[in-house]
Amino acid sequence: MECVVLLTPPGRAAVSTLAARSPRILEILSDCFRPAADRTLTAEDTQRIIYGRWPSSTGANEEVVVSLRAQDVVEIHCHGGQAAADMIAQTLVEQGLLRISPSEWLEGTACDLLQTEILTALHKVQTERGAGILMSQLRGRLRQELKSILTQLDDRQMVRAADALERLEASSNVGLHLTKPWRVVVAGKPNVGKSSLVNALLGYDRAIVFDQPGTTRDIVSATTAFDGWPIELVDTAGLRVSGDVIEQQGVARAQQIMDEADVVLHVMDATSGEEPKTLQMASTEQLVILNKCDLTTPVEGTAPPIRTSALTGEGVDQLVSQLVRILVPQIPAADQPVLFTERQVVAVRSALESLQAANFERARAVLQPL
Ligand SMILES: Nc1nc2c(ncn2[C@@H]2O[C@H](COP(=O)(O)OP(=O)(O)OP(=O)(O)O)[C@@H](O)[C@H]2O)c(=O)[nH]1
Ligand SMILES: [Mg+2]
């Protein structure tokens, strides 16, 4: 298929990279690309890096670096951001190429499914720490582990294979969140300082803070990273019975989103005199936080929930550490094999079940295509 793809993920960056595949690529480049040395590219230029300009119909003359990766594949590096990359992609579409997504591009290359999944995940990964874990899988860590489990299955080493599969399954607790942040929902009564705490955790003012209860009406969320782990922080409307229809809807949505949270932070006002307690919810992990602790002194001898002051920042670091301990109880070791897609988890679980039923062949059959 003759196609063009933007390989770099959306977002701010100094450089964007496109790739295009076509048997007519040299012909197309002679139309669209002006090498600085003012010459025509030939097949001899494969694997060379060539600087030049990419004119557009609007008169923009984008500076680009072009590299012929193969006889029919070119990589084009231009300025970061969407506009330059879109302009170049558009000129290639006008030359008859089809614009496709990065995962469609990967499917069309020689990559196997696991390799494609790793590269797709690297495209979406949110933090450097997550990228490090995925790079380790790209270097073959997960594949090696799967091979070694297959050998153990061949040798009928049931316990060792089951242990390894269980470790792999456990690794997905972190792996699945490398491309999808953990969701932490901040909930509690009106005016206790939920929005202030969200802002303190983010380090900038995302949510509106006001001294009247009922300020936050809708879900406000922002993505951040704690200790290199991606976290979506969600601020909610204060939980109370209200006559105001808009506020009621906000409270209903808060309750719904709390059920889907990885952790709920139940924020209480330290000055209210209320006993610290968890919210009544099905099974979501909760941390109880006494906020506005700058206005009170802790009662001696009482079990300490987390005490914070969104105003002074006191206790916010402890809250972050505790949150990270709950979300990532076991930090993957460097070079540990990690599962990071639902497909991998389903396969490993199914292999484990087969193994527990002493069905080595089925376990093997499920793992083999991974
Ligand atoms: N002294 C003190 N005041 C705080 C603290 N946290 C929040 N406040 C104040 O409490 C008031 C309410 O804060 P918000 O962050 O808007 O509270 P909220 O829980 O989001 O309120 P709703 O959105 O109405 O449910 C504001 O006047 C804040 O400045 C704190 O730790 N210490
Ligand atoms: Mg609020």
mmCIF file with all atom_site columns, C-alpha atoms in Angstrom, residues 209-337:
data_model
loop_
_atom_site.group_PDB
_atom_site.id
_atom_site.type_symbol
_atom_site.label_atom_id
_atom_site.label_alt_id
_atom_site.label_comp_id
_atom_site.label_asym_id
_atom_site.label_entity_id
_atom_site.label_seq_id
_atom_site.pdbx_PDB_ins_code
_atom_site.Cartn_x
_atom_site.Cartn_y
_atom_site.Cartn_z
_atom_site.occupancy
_atom_site.B_iso_or_equiv
_atom_site.pdbx_formal_charge
_atom_site.auth_seq_id
_atom_site.auth_comp_id
_atom_site.auth_asym_id
_atom_site.auth_atom_id
_atom_site.pdbx_PDB_model_num
ATOM 1   C CA . VAL A 1 209 ? -11.092 27.384 44.417 1.00 0.00 ? 209 VAL A CA 1
ATOM 2   C CA . PHE A 1 210 ? -13.636 29.518 46.216 1.00 0.00 ? 210 PHE A CA 1
ATOM 3   C CA . ASP A 1 211 ? -14.764 29.992 49.801 1.00 0.00 ? 211 ASP A CA 1
ATOM 4   C CA . GLN A 1 212 ? -18.377 29.052 49.006 1.00 0.00 ? 212 GLN A CA 1
ATOM 5   C CA . PRO A 1 213 ? -19.531 25.425 49.097 1.00 0.00 ? 213 PRO A CA 1
ATOM 6   C CA . GLY A 1 214 ? -20.734 24.070 45.747 1.00 0.00 ? 214 GLY A CA 1
ATOM 7   C CA . THR A 1 215 ? -17.984 25.745 43.709 1.00 0.00 ? 215 THR A CA 1
ATOM 8   C CA . THR A 1 216 ? -16.980 22.694 41.674 1.00 0.00 ? 216 THR A CA 1
ATOM 9   C CA . ARG A 1 217 ? -19.997 21.563 39.645 1.00 0.00 ? 217 ARG A CA 1
ATOM 10  C CA . ASP A 1 218 ? -18.485 19.189 37.141 1.00 0.00 ? 218 ASP A CA 1
ATOM 11  C CA . ILE A 1 219 ? -15.614 16.767 36.819 1.00 0.00 ? 219 ILE A CA 1
ATOM 12  C CA . VAL A 1 220 ? -12.280 18.515 36.335 1.00 0.00 ? 220 VAL A CA 1
ATOM 13  C CA . SER A 1 221 ? -9.304  16.350 35.530 1.00 0.00 ? 221 SER A CA 1
ATOM 14  C CA . ALA A 1 222 ? -5.616  16.746 34.772 1.00 0.00 ? 222 ALA A CA 1
ATOM 15  C CA . THR A 1 223 ? -2.847  14.288 34.088 1.00 0.00 ? 223 THR A CA 1
ATOM 16  C CA . THR A 1 224 ? 0.396   14.403 36.009 1.00 0.00 ? 224 THR A CA 1
ATOM 17  C CA . ALA A 1 225 ? 3.114   12.029 37.167 1.00 0.00 ? 225 ALA A CA 1
ATOM 18  C CA . PHE A 1 226 ? 4.084   11.016 40.686 1.00 0.00 ? 226 PHE A CA 1
ATOM 19  C CA . ASP A 1 227 ? 7.465   9.325  40.981 1.00 0.00 ? 227 ASP A CA 1
ATOM 20  C CA . GLY A 1 228 ? 7.400   8.787  37.215 1.00 0.00 ? 228 GLY A CA 1
ATOM 21  C CA . TRP A 1 229 ? 4.001   7.017  37.232 1.00 0.00 ? 229 TRP A CA 1
ATOM 22  C CA . PRO A 1 230 ? 1.213   8.579  35.161 1.00 0.00 ? 230 PRO A CA 1
ATOM 23  C CA . ILE A 1 231 ? -1.769  9.726  37.220 1.00 0.00 ? 231 ILE A CA 1
ATOM 24  C CA . GLU A 1 232 ? -5.043  11.311 36.212 1.00 0.00 ? 232 GLU A CA 1
ATOM 25  C CA . LEU A 1 233 ? -6.244  13.494 39.073 1.00 0.00 ? 233 LEU A CA 1
ATOM 26  C CA . VAL A 1 234 ? -9.987  14.067 39.094 1.00 0.00 ? 234 VAL A CA 1
ATOM 27  C CA . ASP A 1 235 ? -11.656 16.812 41.109 1.00 0.00 ? 235 ASP A CA 1
ATOM 28  C CA . THR A 1 236 ? -15.359 16.369 41.828 1.00 0.00 ? 236 THR A CA 1
ATOM 29  C CA . ALA A 1 237 ? -18.358 18.310 43.062 1.00 0.00 ? 237 ALA A CA 1
ATOM 30  C CA . GLY A 1 238 ? -18.730 18.315 46.853 1.00 0.00 ? 238 GLY A CA 1
ATOM 31  C CA . LEU A 1 239 ? -20.934 15.432 48.014 1.00 0.00 ? 239 LEU A CA 1
ATOM 32  C CA . ARG A 1 240 ? -24.124 16.795 49.546 1.00 0.00 ? 240 ARG A CA 1
ATOM 33  C CA . VAL A 1 241 ? -27.861 16.811 49.004 1.00 0.00 ? 241 VAL A CA 1
ATOM 34  C CA . SER A 1 242 ? -28.637 19.983 47.104 1.00 0.00 ? 242 SER A CA 1
ATOM 35  C CA . GLY A 1 243 ? -31.764 21.613 45.699 1.00 0.00 ? 243 GLY A CA 1
ATOM 36  C CA . ASP A 1 244 ? -29.725 22.989 42.825 1.00 0.00 ? 244 ASP A CA 1
ATOM 37  C CA . VAL A 1 245 ? -30.262 20.777 39.756 1.00 0.00 ? 245 VAL A CA 1
ATOM 38  C CA . ILE A 1 246 ? -26.834 21.490 38.250 1.00 0.00 ? 246 ILE A CA 1
ATOM 39  C CA . GLU A 1 247 ? -25.134 20.700 41.538 1.00 0.00 ? 247 GLU A CA 1
ATOM 40  C CA . GLN A 1 248 ? -27.195 17.489 41.884 1.00 0.00 ? 248 GLN A CA 1
ATOM 41  C CA . GLN A 1 249 ? -25.950 16.369 38.479 1.00 0.00 ? 249 GLN A CA 1
ATOM 42  C CA . GLY A 1 250 ? -22.385 17.169 39.518 1.00 0.00 ? 250 GLY A CA 1
ATOM 43  C CA . VAL A 1 251 ? -22.787 15.040 42.639 1.00 0.00 ? 251 VAL A CA 1
ATOM 44  C CA . ALA A 1 252 ? -24.264 12.155 40.605 1.00 0.00 ? 252 ALA A CA 1
ATOM 45  C CA . ARG A 1 253 ? -21.321 12.289 38.191 1.00 0.00 ? 253 ARG A CA 1
ATOM 46  C CA . ALA A 1 254 ? -18.887 12.437 41.113 1.00 0.00 ? 254 ALA A CA 1
ATOM 47  C CA . GLN A 1 255 ? -20.396 9.267  42.528 1.00 0.00 ? 255 GLN A CA 1
ATOM 48  C CA . GLN A 1 256 ? -20.184 7.529  39.162 1.00 0.00 ? 256 GLN A CA 1
ATOM 49  C CA . ILE A 1 257 ? -16.556 8.450  38.603 1.00 0.00 ? 257 ILE A CA 1
ATOM 50  C CA . MET A 1 258 ? -15.615 7.377  42.127 1.00 0.00 ? 258 MET A CA 1
ATOM 51  C CA . ASP A 1 259 ? -16.726 3.837  41.266 1.00 0.00 ? 259 ASP A CA 1
ATOM 52  C CA . GLU A 1 260 ? -14.317 3.795  38.326 1.00 0.00 ? 260 GLU A CA 1
ATOM 53  C CA . ALA A 1 261 ? -11.360 5.157  40.306 1.00 0.00 ? 261 ALA A CA 1
ATOM 54  C CA . ASP A 1 262 ? -8.185  3.291  41.191 1.00 0.00 ? 262 ASP A CA 1
ATOM 55  C CA . VAL A 1 263 ? -8.026  5.246  44.443 1.00 0.00 ? 263 VAL A CA 1
ATOM 56  C CA . VAL A 1 264 ? -10.435 7.720  46.025 1.00 0.00 ? 264 VAL A CA 1
ATOM 57  C CA . LEU A 1 265 ? -9.027  10.435 48.243 1.00 0.00 ? 265 LEU A CA 1
ATOM 58  C CA . HIS A 1 266 ? -11.715 11.204 50.792 1.00 0.00 ? 266 HIS A CA 1
ATOM 59  C CA . VAL A 1 267 ? -10.954 14.773 51.827 1.00 0.00 ? 267 VAL A CA 1
ATOM 60  C CA . MET A 1 268 ? -12.360 15.987 55.138 1.00 0.00 ? 268 MET A CA 1
ATOM 61  C CA . ASP A 1 269 ? -12.090 19.350 56.861 1.00 0.00 ? 269 ASP A CA 1
ATOM 62  C CA . ALA A 1 270 ? -9.799  19.027 59.897 1.00 0.00 ? 270 ALA A CA 1
ATOM 63  C CA . THR A 1 271 ? -11.646 21.900 61.576 1.00 0.00 ? 271 THR A CA 1
ATOM 64  C CA . SER A 1 272 ? -15.068 20.217 61.299 1.00 0.00 ? 272 SER A CA 1
ATOM 65  C CA . GLY A 1 273 ? -14.501 17.972 64.329 1.00 0.00 ? 273 GLY A CA 1
ATOM 66  C CA . GLU A 1 274 ? -15.861 15.001 62.350 1.00 0.00 ? 274 GLU A CA 1
ATOM 67  C CA . GLU A 1 275 ? -14.348 11.554 62.927 1.00 0.00 ? 275 GLU A CA 1
ATOM 68  C CA . PRO A 1 276 ? -12.090 10.587 59.999 1.00 0.00 ? 276 PRO A CA 1
ATOM 69  C CA . LYS A 1 277 ? -13.901 7.915  58.031 1.00 0.00 ? 277 LYS A CA 1
ATOM 70  C CA . THR A 1 278 ? -13.974 6.287  54.616 1.00 0.00 ? 278 THR A CA 1
ATOM 71  C CA . LEU A 1 279 ? -16.855 6.869  52.202 1.00 0.00 ? 279 LEU A CA 1
ATOM 72  C CA . GLN A 1 280 ? -19.361 4.076  51.764 1.00 0.00 ? 280 GLN A CA 1
ATOM 73  C CA . MET A 1 281 ? -18.345 2.502  48.501 1.00 0.00 ? 281 MET A CA 1
ATOM 74  C CA . ALA A 1 282 ? -18.096 -0.950 47.017 1.00 0.00 ? 282 ALA A CA 1
ATOM 75  C CA . SER A 1 283 ? -14.444 -1.823 46.749 1.00 0.00 ? 283 SER A CA 1
ATOM 76  C CA . THR A 1 284 ? -12.345 1.099  45.607 1.00 0.00 ? 284 THR A CA 1
ATOM 77  C CA . GLU A 1 285 ? -9.178  1.800  47.629 1.00 0.00 ? 285 GLU A CA 1
ATOM 78  C CA . GLN A 1 286 ? -9.526  4.928  49.742 1.00 0.00 ? 286 GLN A CA 1
ATOM 79  C CA . LEU A 1 287 ? -7.245  7.301  51.583 1.00 0.00 ? 287 LEU A CA 1
ATOM 80  C CA . VAL A 1 288 ? -8.779  9.555  54.215 1.00 0.00 ? 288 VAL A CA 1
ATOM 81  C CA . ILE A 1 289 ? -7.282  13.029 54.325 1.00 0.00 ? 289 ILE A CA 1
ATOM 82  C CA . LEU A 1 290 ? -7.762  15.706 56.940 1.00 0.00 ? 290 LEU A CA 1
ATOM 83  C CA . ASN A 1 291 ? -7.211  18.953 55.064 1.00 0.00 ? 291 ASN A CA 1
ATOM 84  C CA . LYS A 1 292 ? -6.850  22.499 56.430 1.00 0.00 ? 292 LYS A CA 1
ATOM 85  C CA . CYS A 1 293 ? -4.531  21.092 59.101 1.00 0.00 ? 293 CYS A CA 1
ATOM 86  C CA . ASP A 1 294 ? -2.873  24.526 59.270 1.00 0.00 ? 294 ASP A CA 1
ATOM 87  C CA . LEU A 1 295 ? -5.972  25.626 61.201 1.00 0.00 ? 295 LEU A CA 1
ATOM 88  C CA . THR A 1 296 ? -5.855  22.841 63.820 1.00 0.00 ? 296 THR A CA 1
ATOM 89  C CA . THR A 1 297 ? -3.415  20.908 65.995 1.00 0.00 ? 297 THR A CA 1
ATOM 90  C CA . PRO A 1 298 ? -3.510  17.104 65.808 1.00 0.00 ? 298 PRO A CA 1
ATOM 91  C CA . VAL A 1 299 ? -5.210  15.342 68.705 1.00 0.00 ? 299 VAL A CA 1
ATOM 92  C CA . GLU A 1 300 ? -2.585  13.372 70.662 1.00 0.00 ? 300 GLU A CA 1
ATOM 93  C CA . GLY A 1 301 ? -2.810  9.617  70.438 1.00 0.00 ? 301 GLY A CA 1
ATOM 94  C CA . THR A 1 302 ? -5.383  9.377  67.671 1.00 0.00 ? 302 THR A CA 1
ATOM 95  C CA . ALA A 1 303 ? -4.737  7.161  64.664 1.00 0.00 ? 303 ALA A CA 1
ATOM 96  C CA . PRO A 1 304 ? -3.302  9.477  62.046 1.00 0.00 ? 304 PRO A CA 1
ATOM 97  C CA . PRO A 1 305 ? -5.123  9.792  58.750 1.00 0.00 ? 305 PRO A CA 1
ATOM 98  C CA . ILE A 1 306 ? -3.089  11.885 56.352 1.00 0.00 ? 306 ILE A CA 1
ATOM 99  C CA . ARG A 1 307 ? -3.062  15.512 57.443 1.00 0.00 ? 307 ARG A CA 1
ATOM 100 C CA . THR A 1 308 ? -2.615  18.072 54.698 1.00 0.00 ? 308 THR A CA 1
ATOM 101 C CA . SER A 1 309 ? -2.810  21.765 54.162 1.00 0.00 ? 309 SER A CA 1
ATOM 102 C CA . ALA A 1 310 ? -3.523  22.620 50.558 1.00 0.00 ? 310 ALA A CA 1
ATOM 103 C CA . LEU A 1 311 ? -2.739  26.189 51.602 1.00 0.00 ? 311 LEU A CA 1
ATOM 104 C CA . THR A 1 312 ? 0.790   25.674 52.988 1.00 0.00 ? 312 THR A CA 1
ATOM 105 C CA . GLY A 1 313 ? 1.648   22.406 51.200 1.00 0.00 ? 313 GLY A CA 1
ATOM 106 C CA . GLU A 1 314 ? 2.127   20.568 54.490 1.00 0.00 ? 314 GLU A CA 1
ATOM 107 C CA . GLY A 1 315 ? 1.554   16.818 54.173 1.00 0.00 ? 315 GLY A CA 1
ATOM 108 C CA . VAL A 1 316 ? 1.206   16.900 50.378 1.00 0.00 ? 316 VAL A CA 1
ATOM 109 C CA . ASP A 1 317 ? 4.484   15.006 49.833 1.00 0.00 ? 317 ASP A CA 1
ATOM 110 C CA . GLN A 1 318 ? 3.444   12.328 52.358 1.00 0.00 ? 318 GLN A CA 1
ATOM 111 C CA . LEU A 1 319 ? 0.119   12.028 50.542 1.00 0.00 ? 319 LEU A CA 1
ATOM 112 C CA . VAL A 1 320 ? 1.933   11.516 47.230 1.00 0.00 ? 320 VAL A CA 1
ATOM 113 C CA . SER A 1 321 ? 4.229   8.833  48.736 1.00 0.00 ? 321 SER A CA 1
ATOM 114 C CA . GLN A 1 322 ? 1.315   6.979  50.265 1.00 0.00 ? 322 GLN A CA 1
ATOM 115 C CA . LEU A 1 323 ? -0.627  7.159  47.020 1.00 0.00 ? 323 LEU A CA 1
ATOM 116 C CA . VAL A 1 324 ? 2.302   5.767  45.039 1.00 0.00 ? 324 VAL A CA 1
ATOM 117 C CA . ARG A 1 325 ? 2.721   2.937  47.574 1.00 0.00 ? 325 ARG A CA 1
ATOM 118 C CA . ILE A 1 326 ? -0.923  1.949  47.020 1.00 0.00 ? 326 ILE A CA 1
ATOM 119 C CA . LEU A 1 327 ? -0.833  2.236  43.224 1.00 0.00 ? 327 LEU A CA 1
ATOM 120 C CA . VAL A 1 328 ? 2.557   0.605  42.711 1.00 0.00 ? 328 VAL A CA 1
ATOM 121 C CA . PRO A 1 329 ? 3.134   -1.711 45.682 1.00 0.00 ? 329 PRO A CA 1
ATOM 122 C CA . GLN A 1 330 ? 5.872   -3.496 43.751 1.00 0.00 ? 330 GLN A CA 1
ATOM 123 C CA . ILE A 1 331 ? 8.090   -1.443 41.526 1.00 0.00 ? 331 ILE A CA 1
ATOM 124 C CA . PRO A 1 332 ? 9.252   -3.548 38.563 1.00 0.00 ? 332 PRO A CA 1
ATOM 125 C CA . ALA A 1 333 ? 12.982  -4.235 38.699 1.00 0.00 ? 333 ALA A CA 1
ATOM 126 C CA . ALA A 1 334 ? 15.104  -2.852 35.890 1.00 0.00 ? 334 ALA A CA 1
ATOM 127 C CA . ASP A 1 335 ? 14.890  -5.295 32.996 1.00 0.00 ? 335 ASP A CA 1
ATOM 128 C CA . GLN A 1 336 ? 11.888  -7.141 34.406 1.00 0.00 ? 336 GLN A CA 1
ATOM 129 C CA . PRO A 1 337 ? 9.511   -8.653 31.828 1.00 0.00 ? 337 PRO A CA 1
#
